[in-house]
Amino acid sequence: MTAGDLSTSAHGNRPHASAHRPLFIAAGTWAIVVIVLSQWGPVPDPVAPGLSWHAHEMLFGFAATGFAAYALTAMASWAGPGWLSRRGLVWVMAAWVVSRLAALAGAGDGGWLFLGASAAFMTVVSVILIHAAMRARQRRGAILALFACGLTLGQVALLWGLIPPRLPLLLFALLLSMVGGRIVAAFTWNRVGQDASGHARARAARWLGLVSAAALAAILLMGATQEAGELTAGLLLLASMLEMGRLALWQFRAVRRDGLLLMLHLAYAWLPIGLALVALVRLGLLPISETDALHALAAGAVACAIYAVAARAVARRGEHLRPAVVDLVGFGLLWVAAVARVFPLEGAIWQAAAPMLWVAGWGLFLCRHGAALRQPAPRPVFSGPKHPRRTSGR
């Protein structure tokens, strides 16, 4: 299999595929499977020594699949349509199945066969994005390809026991800051337009995002070890404050009137919350565990962002994007599930709330995206029409 088998140029003859449809459905399905097995079913054996199946699959069976669904679909906007052929999409889905089966089988002796099978999905995604980015010579493509490679290498290092499970999760936090922040900002400005004040706010938000990304990158370079203690906590708090400021600069009345945009903002809000919670726990200032705090990033920021972005793919009404009630309800269930998971309280009902709300939210997600399979794939997938630009003095 070569990169040419997976993708084709915009001028190729092979029909292009809608990667978001099977991959978002795969992500939603696995989000349910992981929680059902972890909470109520036979829990699969650890994927590697010290690495639970639940932790590995939430990162690389669910979150990485959501990233791939966005990246391989957005590829058409910077590389041109047709870069992923239908045969290439079949390879992607086959690799996804192989990786999930390998994780279910457990680590065994940790040999190369298991390692290759477990990382097959992210390897294929990385090859496609690298090939497209090199041919198109686009910075956006290079960033997505770089993150795909980082996730692939992070998965391999995690399976070898070279890094702690929190490190790939912080890589997802950096991904949300750099790529997710760009998405939220672009859709926000497209919706509200920009006058002179808006341009200033956009520039300020971009600078805050760059400094936040640098702080998160520094944490990753340090290895995010528990021993990094106060320095890591300080950088996490800095990134949290910068992301809060960034989110505040994006706020307009129009955001609250746009259901899809509001979902993106509510999902993004979990990023500064999660970063702050992890920092405060490390400083011993919160009575929750670091695992609970990290779930603000996993079940909150990452999961809600996947849901909010995916909702745009099924929201087209003519030339406009409008969410259905089921989209808003499903997202709301997921958002509340994150609250219940991050801030666990005493009582059997509250303890059971998070997994039940999570499964219900992703169940609605699957119903919505499954029904959309009967309709032609929208083009563009995630974007609606731009709001007319406003200028000061007019």
Coordinates of C-alpha atoms in Angstrom, one line a residue:
M1 CA 0.0 0.0 0.0
T2 CA 1.4 3.4 -1.0
A3 CA 0.2 7.0 -0.3
G4 CA -1.1 7.0 -3.9
D5 CA -3.4 4.1 -3.0
L6 CA -4.9 6.1 -0.2
S7 CA -5.3 9.5 -1.8
T8 CA -5.5 10.9 -5.3
S9 CA -4.8 14.4 -6.6
A10 CA -7.6 16.9 -7.2
H11 CA -7.3 16.1 -10.9
G12 CA -7.4 12.3 -10.4
N13 CA -10.2 10.2 -11.9
R14 CA -11.1 8.3 -8.7
P15 CA -14.2 9.6 -6.9
H16 CA -13.6 11.3 -3.6
A17 CA -15.1 10.0 -0.4
S18 CA -16.9 11.7 2.6
A19 CA -14.5 10.7 5.4
H20 CA -16.6 12.4 8.1
R21 CA -19.5 10.1 7.8
P22 CA -18.0 6.7 8.6
L23 CA -15.4 8.2 11.0
F24 CA -17.8 10.3 13.1
I25 CA -20.1 7.2 13.3
A26 CA -17.1 5.1 14.3
A27 CA -16.1 7.7 17.0
G28 CA -19.6 7.9 18.4
T29 CA -20.0 4.1 18.4
W30 CA -16.7 3.6 20.2
A31 CA -17.5 6.3 22.7
I32 CA -20.5 4.2 23.8
V33 CA -18.7 0.8 23.6
V34 CA -15.8 2.0 25.8
I35 CA -18.1 3.3 28.5
V36 CA -20.5 0.3 28.4
L37 CA -17.7 -2.2 28.7
S38 CA -15.8 -0.2 31.4
Q39 CA -18.9 0.4 33.5
W40 CA -21.3 -2.5 33.0
G41 CA -19.6 -5.2 30.9
P42 CA -16.5 -7.4 31.0
V43 CA -13.6 -5.0 31.1
P44 CA -11.0 -5.9 28.5
D45 CA -7.5 -6.6 29.7
P46 CA -4.9 -3.8 29.9
V47 CA -3.5 -2.8 26.5
A48 CA 0.0 -2.6 28.0
P49 CA 1.4 -2.8 31.5
G50 CA 0.0 0.1 33.5
L51 CA -2.2 1.2 30.6
S52 CA -5.9 0.4 30.9
W53 CA -7.9 -0.5 27.8
H54 CA -10.3 2.3 28.8
A55 CA -7.6 5.0 28.8
H56 CA -6.1 3.9 25.6
E57 CA -9.3 3.6 23.7
M58 CA -10.8 6.9 24.8
L59 CA -7.6 8.5 23.4
F60 CA -6.9 6.5 20.3
G61 CA -10.2 4.7 19.6
F62 CA -12.5 7.7 20.2
A63 CA -10.7 11.0 20.3
A64 CA -8.1 10.2 17.5
T65 CA -11.0 9.0 15.3
G66 CA -12.8 12.3 15.8
F67 CA -9.6 14.2 14.9
A68 CA -9.2 12.0 11.8
A69 CA -12.8 12.7 10.8
Y70 CA -12.3 16.4 10.9
A71 CA -8.8 16.4 9.4
L72 CA -9.5 14.1 6.4
T73 CA -12.7 16.1 5.6
A74 CA -11.1 19.5 6.0
M75 CA -8.3 18.4 3.8
A76 CA -10.5 19.3 0.8
S77 CA -10.4 23.0 1.8
W78 CA -6.6 23.3 1.7
A79 CA -5.6 20.5 -0.7
G80 CA -8.6 20.5 -3.1
P81 CA -11.3 17.8 -3.4
G82 CA -10.5 14.3 -4.3
W83 CA -7.4 13.7 -2.1
L84 CA -9.1 10.8 -0.4
S85 CA -10.5 8.2 -2.7
R86 CA -13.2 5.8 -1.8
R87 CA -10.6 3.0 -1.9
G88 CA -8.5 5.1 0.4
L89 CA -11.4 5.5 2.8
V90 CA -11.9 1.7 2.9
W91 CA -8.2 1.4 3.9
V92 CA -8.7 3.9 6.7
M93 CA -11.7 2.1 8.0
A94 CA -10.0 -1.3 7.8
A95 CA -7.0 0.1 9.7
W96 CA -9.4 1.4 12.3
V97 CA -11.0 -2.0 12.8
V98 CA -7.6 -3.7 13.0
S99 CA -6.4 -1.2 15.7
R100 CA -9.6 -1.7 17.7
L101 CA -9.3 -5.5 17.6
A102 CA -5.6 -5.3 18.5
A103 CA -6.5 -3.2 21.6
L104 CA -9.2 -5.7 22.6
A105 CA -6.8 -8.5 22.3
G106 CA -4.4 -7.0 24.8
A107 CA -0.7 -6.4 24.8
G108 CA 0.4 -10.1 24.8
D109 CA 4.2 -10.0 24.7
G110 CA 4.3 -6.5 23.5
G111 CA 5.8 -7.5 20.2
W112 CA 6.0 -5.6 16.9
L113 CA 2.9 -7.3 15.5
F114 CA 0.7 -6.0 18.3
L115 CA 2.4 -2.6 18.2
G116 CA 1.9 -2.2 14.4
A117 CA -1.7 -3.3 14.5
S118 CA -2.6 -1.0 17.4
A119 CA -1.0 2.0 15.6
A120 CA -2.3 1.0 12.2
F121 CA -5.2 3.5 12.1
M122 CA -3.2 6.6 13.1
T123 CA -0.3 5.5 10.8
V124 CA -2.6 5.4 7.8
V125 CA -4.2 8.8 8.7
S126 CA -0.7 10.3 9.1
V127 CA 0.4 9.0 5.7
I128 CA -2.6 10.5 3.9
L129 CA -2.2 13.9 5.6
I130 CA 1.6 14.0 5.0
H131 CA 1.1 13.1 1.3
A132 CA -1.6 15.8 0.8
A133 CA 0.4 18.4 2.8
M134 CA 3.6 17.8 0.8
R135 CA 1.8 18.0 -2.5
A136 CA -0.4 21.0 -1.7
R137 CA 2.3 22.8 0.3
Q138 CA -0.3 24.3 2.7
R139 CA 0.6 25.4 6.2
R140 CA -2.8 24.2 7.5
G141 CA -2.1 20.8 6.1
A142 CA 1.3 20.7 7.6
I143 CA -0.1 21.4 11.0
L144 CA -2.7 18.7 10.8
A145 CA -0.1 16.2 9.5
L146 CA 2.3 17.2 12.3
F147 CA -0.4 16.5 14.9
A148 CA -1.3 13.2 13.3
C149 CA 2.4 12.1 13.4
G150 CA 2.6 13.3 17.0
L151 CA -0.5 11.2 18.0
T152 CA 1.0 8.2 16.2
L153 CA 4.4 8.5 17.9
G154 CA 2.6 9.2 21.2
Q155 CA 0.6 6.1 20.9
V156 CA 3.7 4.0 20.2
A157 CA 5.5 5.5 23.1
L158 CA 2.5 5.0 25.4
L159 CA 2.3 1.4 24.4
W160 CA 6.0 0.9 25.1
G161 CA 5.5 2.5 28.5
L162 CA 7.9 5.4 27.7
I163 CA 5.4 8.2 28.6
P164 CA 2.5 8.6 31.0
P165 CA -1.1 8.5 29.7
R166 CA -1.6 12.1 30.5
L167 CA 1.0 13.2 27.9
P168 CA -1.1 12.3 24.8
L169 CA -4.1 14.0 26.4
L170 CA -2.1 17.2 26.8
L171 CA -1.2 16.8 23.1
F172 CA -5.0 16.8 22.4
A173 CA -5.2 20.0 24.6
L174 CA -2.5 21.6 22.3
L175 CA -4.4 20.4 19.3
L176 CA -7.6 22.0 20.6
S177 CA -5.7 25.3 21.3
M178 CA -4.1 25.5 17.9
V179 CA -6.6 23.8 15.5
G180 CA -9.8 24.0 17.6
G181 CA -9.1 27.6 18.5
R182 CA -8.7 28.5 14.8
I183 CA -12.0 26.7 14.0
V184 CA -13.9 28.5 16.7
A185 CA -12.4 31.9 15.8
A186 CA -13.1 31.5 12.1
F187 CA -16.7 30.5 12.5
T188 CA -17.2 33.2 15.1
W189 CA -15.9 36.0 12.9
N190 CA -17.7 34.6 9.9
R191 CA -20.9 34.8 11.9
V192 CA -20.6 38.2 13.5
G193 CA -18.4 40.1 10.9
Q194 CA -15.7 42.5 12.0
D195 CA -15.6 46.2 12.5
A196 CA -12.4 48.0 13.6
S197 CA -13.0 46.8 17.2
G198 CA -13.6 43.3 16.0
H199 CA -10.3 43.2 14.1
A200 CA -8.4 44.3 17.2
R201 CA -10.1 41.6 19.3
A202 CA -9.3 39.0 16.6
R203 CA -5.6 40.0 16.7
A204 CA -5.5 40.0 20.5
A205 CA -7.1 36.5 20.6
R206 CA -4.6 35.2 18.1
W207 CA -1.7 36.4 20.2
L208 CA -3.2 34.9 23.3
G209 CA -3.6 31.6 21.5
L210 CA 0.0 31.6 20.4
V211 CA 1.3 32.1 23.9
S212 CA -1.0 29.5 25.3
A213 CA 0.1 27.0 22.6
A214 CA 3.8 27.8 23.5
A215 CA 3.1 27.1 27.2
L216 CA 1.4 23.8 26.4
A217 CA 4.2 22.8 24.1
A218 CA 6.7 23.5 26.9
I219 CA 4.8 21.2 29.2
L220 CA 4.9 18.5 26.5
L221 CA 8.6 18.9 26.1
M222 CA 9.2 18.6 29.8
G223 CA 7.3 15.3 29.7
A224 CA 4.4 16.5 31.9
T225 CA 5.9 14.4 34.8
Q226 CA 4.4 14.6 38.2
E227 CA 7.8 15.7 39.5
A228 CA 7.6 18.8 37.3
G229 CA 5.2 20.0 40.0
E230 CA 5.1 23.7 40.4
L231 CA 6.6 24.7 37.1
T232 CA 4.1 22.5 35.2
A233 CA 1.2 23.8 37.3
G234 CA 2.3 27.4 36.6
L235 CA 2.4 26.8 32.9
L236 CA -1.0 25.1 33.0
L237 CA -2.5 28.1 34.9
L238 CA -0.9 30.5 32.4
A239 CA -2.4 28.6 29.5
S240 CA -5.7 28.5 31.2
M241 CA -5.9 32.2 31.8
L242 CA -4.8 32.9 28.2
E243 CA -7.5 30.6 26.9
M244 CA -10.1 32.2 29.1
G245 CA -9.1 35.6 27.7
R246 CA -9.2 34.2 24.2
L247 CA -12.7 32.9 24.8
A248 CA -13.9 36.2 26.3
L249 CA -12.6 38.1 23.2
W250 CA -14.8 35.8 21.0
Q251 CA -18.0 36.6 22.8
F252 CA -20.7 38.5 20.9
R253 CA -24.5 38.5 21.3
A254 CA -24.7 36.7 17.9
V255 CA -22.9 33.8 19.4
R256 CA -25.7 33.1 21.8
R257 CA -28.2 33.2 19.0
D258 CA -26.4 30.6 16.9
G259 CA -26.9 27.1 18.3
L260 CA -24.0 25.6 16.4
L261 CA -21.6 28.4 17.4
L262 CA -22.7 28.3 21.0
M263 CA -21.9 24.6 21.1
L264 CA -18.4 25.2 19.9
H265 CA -17.9 27.9 22.5
L266 CA -19.3 25.8 25.4
A267 CA -17.1 22.9 24.3
Y268 CA -14.0 25.2 24.1
A269 CA -14.8 26.5 27.6
W270 CA -13.8 23.1 29.0
L271 CA -10.2 23.7 27.8
P272 CA -9.3 26.5 30.2
I273 CA -11.4 24.9 32.9
G274 CA -9.6 21.6 32.5
L275 CA -6.1 23.2 32.4
A276 CA -6.9 25.1 35.6
L277 CA -8.3 22.1 37.4
V278 CA -5.2 20.0 36.6
A279 CA -3.0 22.8 37.8
L280 CA -4.9 23.4 41.0
V281 CA -5.0 19.6 41.8
R282 CA -1.2 19.4 41.3
L283 CA -0.8 22.3 43.8
G284 CA -3.0 20.5 46.3
L285 CA -5.7 23.2 46.2
L286 CA -8.7 21.0 45.1
P287 CA -10.2 18.0 46.8
I288 CA -10.6 16.0 43.6
S289 CA -8.2 13.6 42.0
E290 CA -6.0 14.4 39.1
T291 CA -7.9 11.7 37.1
D292 CA -11.1 13.6 37.7
A293 CA -9.4 16.9 36.6
L294 CA -8.0 15.3 33.5
H295 CA -11.5 14.2 32.6
A296 CA -12.4 17.9 32.2
L297 CA -10.0 17.8 29.2
A298 CA -11.1 14.3 27.9
A299 CA -14.8 14.1 28.6
G300 CA -15.2 17.9 28.5
A301 CA -13.0 19.6 26.0
V302 CA -12.2 16.8 23.6
A303 CA -15.5 15.0 23.5
C304 CA -17.7 18.1 23.4
A305 CA -15.5 19.6 20.7
I306 CA -15.9 16.5 18.5
Y307 CA -19.7 16.6 19.1
A308 CA -19.9 20.3 18.3
V309 CA -17.8 20.1 15.1
A310 CA -19.6 16.9 13.9
A311 CA -23.0 18.6 14.4
R312 CA -22.1 21.1 11.7
A313 CA -21.9 18.2 9.2
V314 CA -25.6 17.4 9.6
A315 CA -26.9 20.9 10.1
R316 CA -27.2 22.2 6.5
R317 CA -30.6 23.8 5.6
G318 CA -30.2 25.1 2.1
E319 CA -27.3 27.5 2.2
H320 CA -27.4 27.9 6.0
L321 CA -26.4 25.7 9.0
R322 CA -29.0 25.3 11.7
P323 CA -28.9 22.6 14.4
A324 CA -31.8 20.3 15.0
V325 CA -33.2 20.0 18.5
V326 CA -31.7 16.5 18.8
D327 CA -28.2 18.0 18.2
L328 CA -28.7 20.5 21.1
V329 CA -30.1 17.9 23.4
G330 CA -27.4 15.4 22.7
F331 CA -24.7 18.0 23.2
G332 CA -26.4 19.2 26.5
L333 CA -26.4 15.6 27.8
L334 CA -22.7 15.2 27.0
W335 CA -21.8 18.6 28.6
V336 CA -23.7 17.7 31.8
A337 CA -22.1 14.2 31.7
A338 CA -18.7 15.9 31.8
V339 CA -19.7 17.9 34.9
A340 CA -20.9 14.8 36.6
R341 CA -17.6 13.0 35.8
V342 CA -15.3 15.8 36.8
F343 CA -17.1 16.7 40.1
P344 CA -18.2 13.3 41.5
L345 CA -20.5 13.6 44.5
E346 CA -21.7 11.0 46.9
G347 CA -24.8 9.0 46.1
A348 CA -25.6 6.1 43.7
I349 CA -27.7 8.2 41.4
W350 CA -25.0 10.8 40.9
Q351 CA -22.3 8.2 40.4
A352 CA -24.4 6.5 37.7
A353 CA -25.3 9.9 36.0
A354 CA -22.1 10.5 34.1
P355 CA -22.0 7.2 32.1
M356 CA -25.7 7.2 31.5
L357 CA -25.8 10.7 30.2
W358 CA -22.7 10.0 28.1
V359 CA -24.3 7.0 26.5
A360 CA -27.5 8.8 25.9
G361 CA -25.8 11.8 24.3
W362 CA -23.7 9.7 21.9
G363 CA -26.8 7.5 21.2
L364 CA -28.6 10.6 19.9
F365 CA -25.5 11.5 18.0
L366 CA -25.5 8.1 16.2
C367 CA -29.2 8.4 15.4
R368 CA -28.6 11.8 13.9
H369 CA -25.6 10.9 11.8
G370 CA -27.1 7.6 10.8
A371 CA -30.2 9.3 9.4
A372 CA -27.9 11.7 7.5
L373 CA -26.5 8.8 5.5
R374 CA -29.6 8.8 3.4
Q375 CA -28.9 12.4 2.3
P376 CA -26.2 13.6 -0.2
A377 CA -23.0 14.7 1.6
P378 CA -23.0 18.5 2.0
R379 CA -20.3 20.6 0.4
P380 CA -18.6 22.3 2.2
V381 CA -19.1 20.0 5.1
F382 CA -18.5 22.3 8.1
S383 CA -18.9 25.8 6.8
G384 CA -21.9 28.0 6.2
P385 CA -22.1 31.4 4.4
K386 CA -20.0 34.2 5.7
H387 CA -21.7 37.1 7.4
P388 CA -21.3 40.4 5.5
R389 CA -18.3 42.3 6.8
R390 CA -19.0 45.4 8.8
T391 CA -16.8 48.4 8.7
S392 CA -16.7 51.2 11.3
G393 CA -18.5 54.4 10.3
R394 CA -21.0 52.7 8.0

